[in-house]
mmCIF file of C-alpha atoms in Angstrom:
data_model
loop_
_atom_site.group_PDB
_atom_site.id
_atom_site.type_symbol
_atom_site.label_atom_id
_atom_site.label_comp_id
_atom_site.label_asym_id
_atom_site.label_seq_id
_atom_site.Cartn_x
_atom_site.Cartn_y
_atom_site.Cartn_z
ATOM 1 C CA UNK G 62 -26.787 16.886 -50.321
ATOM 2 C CA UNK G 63 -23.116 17.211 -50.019
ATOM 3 C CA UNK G 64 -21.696 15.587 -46.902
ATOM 4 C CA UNK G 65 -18.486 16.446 -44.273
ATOM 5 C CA UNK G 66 -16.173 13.605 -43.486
ATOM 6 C CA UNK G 67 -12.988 13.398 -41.355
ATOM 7 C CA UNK G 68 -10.526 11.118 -42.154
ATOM 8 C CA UNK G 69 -7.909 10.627 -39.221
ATOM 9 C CA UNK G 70 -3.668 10.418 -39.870
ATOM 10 C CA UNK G 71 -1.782 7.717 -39.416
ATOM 11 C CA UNK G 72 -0.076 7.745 -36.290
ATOM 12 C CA UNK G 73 3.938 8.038 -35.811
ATOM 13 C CA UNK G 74 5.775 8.231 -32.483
ATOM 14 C CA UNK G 75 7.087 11.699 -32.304
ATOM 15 C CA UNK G 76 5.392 13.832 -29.970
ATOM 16 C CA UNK G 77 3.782 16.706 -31.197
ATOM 17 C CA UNK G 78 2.373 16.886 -34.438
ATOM 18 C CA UNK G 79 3.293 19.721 -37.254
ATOM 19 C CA UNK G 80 3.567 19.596 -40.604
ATOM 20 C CA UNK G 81 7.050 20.784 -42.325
ATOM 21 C CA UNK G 82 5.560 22.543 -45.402
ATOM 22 C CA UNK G 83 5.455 19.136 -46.827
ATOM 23 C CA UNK G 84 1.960 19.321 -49.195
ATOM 24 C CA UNK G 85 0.196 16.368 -51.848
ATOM 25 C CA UNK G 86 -1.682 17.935 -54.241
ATOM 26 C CA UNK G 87 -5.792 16.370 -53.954
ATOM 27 C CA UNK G 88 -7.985 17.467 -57.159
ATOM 28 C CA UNK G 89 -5.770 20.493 -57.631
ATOM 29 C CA UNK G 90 -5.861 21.481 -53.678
ATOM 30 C CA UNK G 91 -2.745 21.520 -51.847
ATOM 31 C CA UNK G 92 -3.500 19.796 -48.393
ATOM 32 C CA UNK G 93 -0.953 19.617 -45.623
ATOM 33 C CA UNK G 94 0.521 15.879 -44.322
ATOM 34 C CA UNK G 95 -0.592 15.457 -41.231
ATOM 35 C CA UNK G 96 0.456 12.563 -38.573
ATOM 36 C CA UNK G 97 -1.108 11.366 -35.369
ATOM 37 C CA UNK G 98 0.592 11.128 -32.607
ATOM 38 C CA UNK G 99 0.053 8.915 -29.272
ATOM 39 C CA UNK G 100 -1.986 11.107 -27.302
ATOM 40 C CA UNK G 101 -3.590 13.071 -30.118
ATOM 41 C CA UNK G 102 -5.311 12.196 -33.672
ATOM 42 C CA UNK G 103 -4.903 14.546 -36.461
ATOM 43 C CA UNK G 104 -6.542 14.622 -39.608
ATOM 44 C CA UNK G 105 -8.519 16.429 -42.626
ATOM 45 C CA UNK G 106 -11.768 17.402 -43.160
ATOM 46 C CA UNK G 107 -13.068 16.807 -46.458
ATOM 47 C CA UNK G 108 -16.219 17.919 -48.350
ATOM 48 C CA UNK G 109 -17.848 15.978 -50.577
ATOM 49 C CA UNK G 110 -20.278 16.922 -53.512
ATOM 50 C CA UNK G 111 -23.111 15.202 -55.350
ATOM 51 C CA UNK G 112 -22.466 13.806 -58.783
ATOM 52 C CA UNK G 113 -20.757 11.350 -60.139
ATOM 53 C CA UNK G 114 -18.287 11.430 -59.464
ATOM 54 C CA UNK G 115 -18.627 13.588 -56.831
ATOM 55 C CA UNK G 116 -15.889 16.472 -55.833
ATOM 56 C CA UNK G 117 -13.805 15.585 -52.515
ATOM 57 C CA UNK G 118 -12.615 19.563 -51.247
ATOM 58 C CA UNK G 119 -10.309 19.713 -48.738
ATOM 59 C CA UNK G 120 -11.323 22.265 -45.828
ATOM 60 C CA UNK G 121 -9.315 22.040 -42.812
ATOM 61 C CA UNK G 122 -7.517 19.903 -40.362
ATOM 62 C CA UNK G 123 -8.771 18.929 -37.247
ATOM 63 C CA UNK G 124 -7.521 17.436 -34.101
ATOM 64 C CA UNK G 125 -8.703 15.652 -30.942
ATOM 65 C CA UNK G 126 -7.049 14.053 -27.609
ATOM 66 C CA UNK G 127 -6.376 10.361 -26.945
ATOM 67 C CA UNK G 128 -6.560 8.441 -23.870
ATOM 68 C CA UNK G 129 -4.444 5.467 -24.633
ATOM 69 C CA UNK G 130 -4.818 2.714 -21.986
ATOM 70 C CA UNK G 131 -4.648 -1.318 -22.367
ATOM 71 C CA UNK G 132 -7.551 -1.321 -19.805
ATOM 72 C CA UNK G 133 -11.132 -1.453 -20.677
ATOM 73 C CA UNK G 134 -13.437 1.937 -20.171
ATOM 74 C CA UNK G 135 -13.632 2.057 -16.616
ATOM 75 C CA UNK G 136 -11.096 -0.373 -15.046
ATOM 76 C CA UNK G 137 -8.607 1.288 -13.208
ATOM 77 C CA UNK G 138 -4.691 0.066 -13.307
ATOM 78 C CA UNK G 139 -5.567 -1.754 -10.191
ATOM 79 C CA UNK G 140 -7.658 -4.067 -11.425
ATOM 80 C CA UNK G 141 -6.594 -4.228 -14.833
ATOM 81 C CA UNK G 142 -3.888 -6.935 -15.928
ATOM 82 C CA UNK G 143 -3.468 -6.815 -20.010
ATOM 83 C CA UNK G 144 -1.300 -9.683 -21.907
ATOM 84 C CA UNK G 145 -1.131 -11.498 -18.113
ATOM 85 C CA UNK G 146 -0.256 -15.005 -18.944
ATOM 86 C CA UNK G 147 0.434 -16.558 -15.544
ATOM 87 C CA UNK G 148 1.471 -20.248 -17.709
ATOM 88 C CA UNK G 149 4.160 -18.358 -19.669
ATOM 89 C CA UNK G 150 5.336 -15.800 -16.750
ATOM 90 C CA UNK G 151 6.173 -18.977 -14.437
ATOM 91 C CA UNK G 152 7.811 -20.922 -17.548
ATOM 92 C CA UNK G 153 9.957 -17.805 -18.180
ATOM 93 C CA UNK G 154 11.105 -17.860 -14.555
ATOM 94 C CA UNK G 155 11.707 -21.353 -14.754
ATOM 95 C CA UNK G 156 14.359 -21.085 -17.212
ATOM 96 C CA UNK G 157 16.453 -18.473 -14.715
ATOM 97 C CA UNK G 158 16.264 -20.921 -11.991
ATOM 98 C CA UNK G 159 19.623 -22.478 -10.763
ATOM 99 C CA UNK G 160 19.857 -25.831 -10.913
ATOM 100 C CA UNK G 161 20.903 -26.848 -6.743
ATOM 101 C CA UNK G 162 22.958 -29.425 -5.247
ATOM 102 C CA UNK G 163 23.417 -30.396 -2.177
ATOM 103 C CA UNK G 164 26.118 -30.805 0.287
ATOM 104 C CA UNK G 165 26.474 -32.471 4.159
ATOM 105 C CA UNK G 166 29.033 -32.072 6.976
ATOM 106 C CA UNK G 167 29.621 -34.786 7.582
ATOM 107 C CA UNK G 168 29.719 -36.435 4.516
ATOM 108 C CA UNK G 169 28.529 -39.603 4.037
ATOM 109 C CA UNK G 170 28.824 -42.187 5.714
ATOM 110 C CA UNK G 171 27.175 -40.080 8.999
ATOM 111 C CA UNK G 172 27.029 -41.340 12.161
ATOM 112 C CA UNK G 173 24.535 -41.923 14.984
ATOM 113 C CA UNK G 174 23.899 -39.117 17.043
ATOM 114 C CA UNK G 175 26.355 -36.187 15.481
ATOM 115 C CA UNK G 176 24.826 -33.513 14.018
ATOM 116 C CA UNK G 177 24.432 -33.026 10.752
ATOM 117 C CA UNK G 178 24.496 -29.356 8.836
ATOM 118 C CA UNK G 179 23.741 -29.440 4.806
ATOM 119 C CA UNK G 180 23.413 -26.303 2.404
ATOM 120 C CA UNK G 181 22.248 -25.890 -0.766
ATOM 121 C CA UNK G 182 24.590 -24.505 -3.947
ATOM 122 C CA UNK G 183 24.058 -21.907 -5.372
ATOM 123 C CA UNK G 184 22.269 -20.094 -2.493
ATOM 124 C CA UNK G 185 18.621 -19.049 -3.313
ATOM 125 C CA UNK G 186 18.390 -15.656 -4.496
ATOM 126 C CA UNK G 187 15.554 -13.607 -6.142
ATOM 127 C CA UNK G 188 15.858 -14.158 -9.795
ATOM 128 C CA UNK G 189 14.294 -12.202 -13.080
ATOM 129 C CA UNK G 190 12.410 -11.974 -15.979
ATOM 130 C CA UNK G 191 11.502 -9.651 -18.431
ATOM 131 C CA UNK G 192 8.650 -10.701 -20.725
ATOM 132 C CA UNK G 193 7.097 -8.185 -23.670
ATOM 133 C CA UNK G 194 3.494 -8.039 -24.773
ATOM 134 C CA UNK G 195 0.836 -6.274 -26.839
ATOM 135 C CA UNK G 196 -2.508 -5.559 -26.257
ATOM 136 C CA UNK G 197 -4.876 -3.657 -27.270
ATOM 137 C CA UNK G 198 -5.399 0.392 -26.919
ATOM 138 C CA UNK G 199 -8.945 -0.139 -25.185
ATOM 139 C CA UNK G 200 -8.363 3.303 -23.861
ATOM 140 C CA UNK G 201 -10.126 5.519 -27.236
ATOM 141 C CA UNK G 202 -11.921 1.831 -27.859
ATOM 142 C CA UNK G 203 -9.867 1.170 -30.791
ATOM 143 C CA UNK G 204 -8.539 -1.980 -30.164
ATOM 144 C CA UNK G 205 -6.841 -1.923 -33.641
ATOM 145 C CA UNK G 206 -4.282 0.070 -31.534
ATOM 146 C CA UNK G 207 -1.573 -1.974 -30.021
ATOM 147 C CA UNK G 208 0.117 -0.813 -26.897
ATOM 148 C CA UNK G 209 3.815 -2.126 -25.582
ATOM 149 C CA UNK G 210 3.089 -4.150 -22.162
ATOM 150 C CA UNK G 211 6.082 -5.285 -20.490
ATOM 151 C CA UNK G 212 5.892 -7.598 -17.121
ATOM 152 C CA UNK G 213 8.955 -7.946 -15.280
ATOM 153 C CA UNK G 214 8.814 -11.088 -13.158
ATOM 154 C CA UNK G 215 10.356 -11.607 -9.865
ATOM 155 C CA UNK G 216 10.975 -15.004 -8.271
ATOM 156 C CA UNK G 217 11.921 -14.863 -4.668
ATOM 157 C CA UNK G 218 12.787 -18.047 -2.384
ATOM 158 C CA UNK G 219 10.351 -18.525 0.595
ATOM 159 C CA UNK G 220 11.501 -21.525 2.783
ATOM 160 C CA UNK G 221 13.386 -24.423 2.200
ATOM 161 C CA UNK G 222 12.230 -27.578 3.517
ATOM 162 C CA UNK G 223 14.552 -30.180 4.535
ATOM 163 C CA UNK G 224 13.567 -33.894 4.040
ATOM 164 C CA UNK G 225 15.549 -36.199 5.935
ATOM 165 C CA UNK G 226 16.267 -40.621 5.885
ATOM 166 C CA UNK G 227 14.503 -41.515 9.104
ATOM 167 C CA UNK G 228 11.119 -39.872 7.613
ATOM 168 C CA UNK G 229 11.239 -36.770 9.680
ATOM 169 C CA UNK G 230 11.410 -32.720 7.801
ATOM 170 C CA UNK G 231 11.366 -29.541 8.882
ATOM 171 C CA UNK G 232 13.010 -26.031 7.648
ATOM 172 C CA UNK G 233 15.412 -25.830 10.288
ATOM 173 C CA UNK G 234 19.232 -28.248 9.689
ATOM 174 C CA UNK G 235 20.614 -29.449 11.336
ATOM 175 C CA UNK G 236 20.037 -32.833 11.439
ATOM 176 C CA UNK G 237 20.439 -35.400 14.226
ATOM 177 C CA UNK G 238 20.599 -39.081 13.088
ATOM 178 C CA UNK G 239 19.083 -41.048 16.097
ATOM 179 C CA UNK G 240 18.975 -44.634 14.249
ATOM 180 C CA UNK G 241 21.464 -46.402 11.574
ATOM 181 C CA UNK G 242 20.107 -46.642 8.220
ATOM 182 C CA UNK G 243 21.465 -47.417 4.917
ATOM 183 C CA UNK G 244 20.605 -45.858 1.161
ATOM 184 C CA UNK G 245 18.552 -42.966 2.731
ATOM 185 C CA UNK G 246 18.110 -39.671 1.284
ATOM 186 C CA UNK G 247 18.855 -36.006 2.271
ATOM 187 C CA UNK G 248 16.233 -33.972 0.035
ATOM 188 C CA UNK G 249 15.897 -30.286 -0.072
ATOM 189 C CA UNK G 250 12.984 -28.449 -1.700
ATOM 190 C CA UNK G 251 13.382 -24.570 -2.496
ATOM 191 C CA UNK G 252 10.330 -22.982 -3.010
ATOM 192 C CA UNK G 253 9.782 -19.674 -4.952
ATOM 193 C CA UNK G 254 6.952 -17.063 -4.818
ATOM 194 C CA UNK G 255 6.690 -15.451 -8.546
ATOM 195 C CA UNK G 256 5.183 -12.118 -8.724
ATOM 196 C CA UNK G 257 5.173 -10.102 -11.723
ATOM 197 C CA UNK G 258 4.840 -6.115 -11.891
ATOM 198 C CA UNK G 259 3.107 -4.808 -15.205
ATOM 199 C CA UNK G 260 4.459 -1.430 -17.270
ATOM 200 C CA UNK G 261 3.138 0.017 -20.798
ATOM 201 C CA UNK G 262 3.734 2.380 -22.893
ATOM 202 C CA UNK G 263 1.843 4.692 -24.756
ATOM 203 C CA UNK G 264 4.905 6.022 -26.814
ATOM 204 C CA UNK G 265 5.319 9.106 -24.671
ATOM 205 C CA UNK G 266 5.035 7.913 -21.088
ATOM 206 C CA UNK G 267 5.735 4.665 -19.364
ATOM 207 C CA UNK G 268 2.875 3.680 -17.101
ATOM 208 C CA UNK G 269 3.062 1.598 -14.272
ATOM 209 C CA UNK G 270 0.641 -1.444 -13.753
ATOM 210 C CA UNK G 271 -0.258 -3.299 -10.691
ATOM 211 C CA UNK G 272 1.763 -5.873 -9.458
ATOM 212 C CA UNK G 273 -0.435 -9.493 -9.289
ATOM 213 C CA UNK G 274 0.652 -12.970 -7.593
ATOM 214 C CA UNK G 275 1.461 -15.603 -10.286
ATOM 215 C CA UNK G 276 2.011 -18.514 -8.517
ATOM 216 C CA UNK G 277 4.972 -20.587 -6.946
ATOM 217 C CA UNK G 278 7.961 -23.071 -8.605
ATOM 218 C CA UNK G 279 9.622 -25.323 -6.176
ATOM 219 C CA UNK G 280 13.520 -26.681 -7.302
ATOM 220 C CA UNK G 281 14.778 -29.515 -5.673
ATOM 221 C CA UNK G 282 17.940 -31.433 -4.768
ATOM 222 C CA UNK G 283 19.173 -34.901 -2.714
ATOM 223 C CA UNK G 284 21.933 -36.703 -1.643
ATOM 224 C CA UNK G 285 22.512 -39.914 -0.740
ATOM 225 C CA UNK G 286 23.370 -40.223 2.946
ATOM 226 C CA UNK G 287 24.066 -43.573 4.655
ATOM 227 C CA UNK G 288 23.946 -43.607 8.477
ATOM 228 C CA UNK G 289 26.191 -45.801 10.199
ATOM 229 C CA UNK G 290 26.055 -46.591 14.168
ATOM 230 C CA UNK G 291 29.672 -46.843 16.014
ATOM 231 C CA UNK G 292 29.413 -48.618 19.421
ATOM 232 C CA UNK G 293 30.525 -45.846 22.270
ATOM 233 C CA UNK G 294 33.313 -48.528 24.098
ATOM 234 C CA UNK G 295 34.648 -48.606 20.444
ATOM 235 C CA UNK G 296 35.773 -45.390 20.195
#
C-alpha cells in the first residue's frame, strides 16, 4: 500500500519561515525549500508508491509548534539547572579574584598596648563571570537540539576574618597588642559567596533561569608583625 511520510526542514535562525520562490526539482515536481525555525518545524509531505523503485510525490508542506526548553518535560525553570557545573563556575571566579595584601598602622615593629588598624588592598568587591554552555533542547524531546545556556557568576565578599599573633581573631580591627612577641603574623581571610544566575536562548527569546548557590572561595593575605614592649618611665 502506498505510505505518507513527513520529513521535517532543517532549522535556521530567522524567525518566521517562508519560502522566496526558491524551488528543487524532485522526480519532475517542483517542491518549495522550506526551513525550520526555533519555535516552529516545517517540512514536506511526501507520498510514496509500491514498486521498485517506488515513486516519492510531493504533496504539501506542513508545519507544527516547538517548545524549546533545556529542562526536562515537566521541570519548571525553578528547579531546572542545565550545563550547571558548580567545579568550573567557582574555578572561573577564581581567576577574577584579586590577589590582597595587607597593610598595618602602625607598621611593624608595634607596640604594647596601641591599637592597631590593618586593611586589605584592593578592597573586596563583587566580581564576575560569564561562562557559555550547551545543552540539550529537552523541551520537543529532541535532545539532538542544542540550546545556548549562559551562567553569569557573581562572587560577593561576606566577612573578613582577622587572625592576629597572640592567637586571638575576630572580624572586627582593630587590634590591641596586650603582650610582646616576636615573628608573629597578621592574617586576613576574605571570604566570597559565588552564586550564579542561568539564561538561554532559544534563538528568538532569551529566557531567564533560576539563580542556584555554588559555593564559597576564601583569598587570603599576612604580614609579618613583631610586637615590641616599651617600659612606661621610658618614654
Amino acid at each position: 500500500m502506498p505510505y505518507t511520510v513527513t520529513q521535517w526542514a532543517t532549522g535556521t535562525s530567522t524567525d518566521g519561515w517562508a519560502w522566496d520562490g526558491s524551488f528543487w526539482t524532485e522526480a519532475g515536481q517542483r517542491v518549495p525549500i522550506l526551513y525550520s525555525t526555533p519555535i516552529q518545524d516545517n517540512g514536506w509531505i511526501w507520498t510514496v508508491s509500491c514498486g521498485s523503485p517506488g515513486v516519492v510525490r510531493y504533496t504539501g508542506a506542513a508545519s507544527q509548534p516547538r517548545s524549546p526548553s533545556p529542562c526536562p518535560p515537566g521541570v519548571g525553570p525553578a528547579n531546572c539547572s542545565p550545563g550547571l557545573d558548580p567545579r568550573g563556575l567557582l574555578a572561573s571566579v577564581e581567576k577574577v579574584l584579586p590577589r590582597e595584601t595587607l597593610t598595618a598602622t602602625p607598621p611593624p615593629p608595634g607596640v604594647v598596648g596601641v591599637p592597631v588598624t590593618v586593611t586589605t588592598y584592593p578592597v573586596p568587591t563583587a566580581q564576575y563571570a560569564t561562562v557559555n554552555a550547551t545543552a540539550p533542547d529537552l523541551g520537543d524531546g529532541d535532545p539532538g537540539e542544542l540550546l545556548h545556556v549562559v551562567w553569569v557568576v557573581e562572587a560577593v565578599p561576606e566577612a573578613t576574618t582577622w587572625f592576629w599573633p597572640d592567637g586571638t581573631s575576630g572580624t572586627e580591627p582593630p587590634w590591641i597588642p596586650q603582650v610582646a612577641r616576636a615573628g608573629g603574623t597578621i592574617r586576613a581571610v576574605v571570604t566570597y559567596a559565588v552564586t550564579a544566575s542561568g539564561f538561554w536562548s532559544d534563538g528568538v527569546s532569551v529566557h531567564e533561569l533560576a539563580t542556584v548557590t555554588v559555593g564559597s572561595l576564601a583569598v587570603q593575605a599576612s604580614l609579618p608583625y613583631p610586637v615590641q614592649q616599651v617600659q612606661a618611665d621610658l618614654g
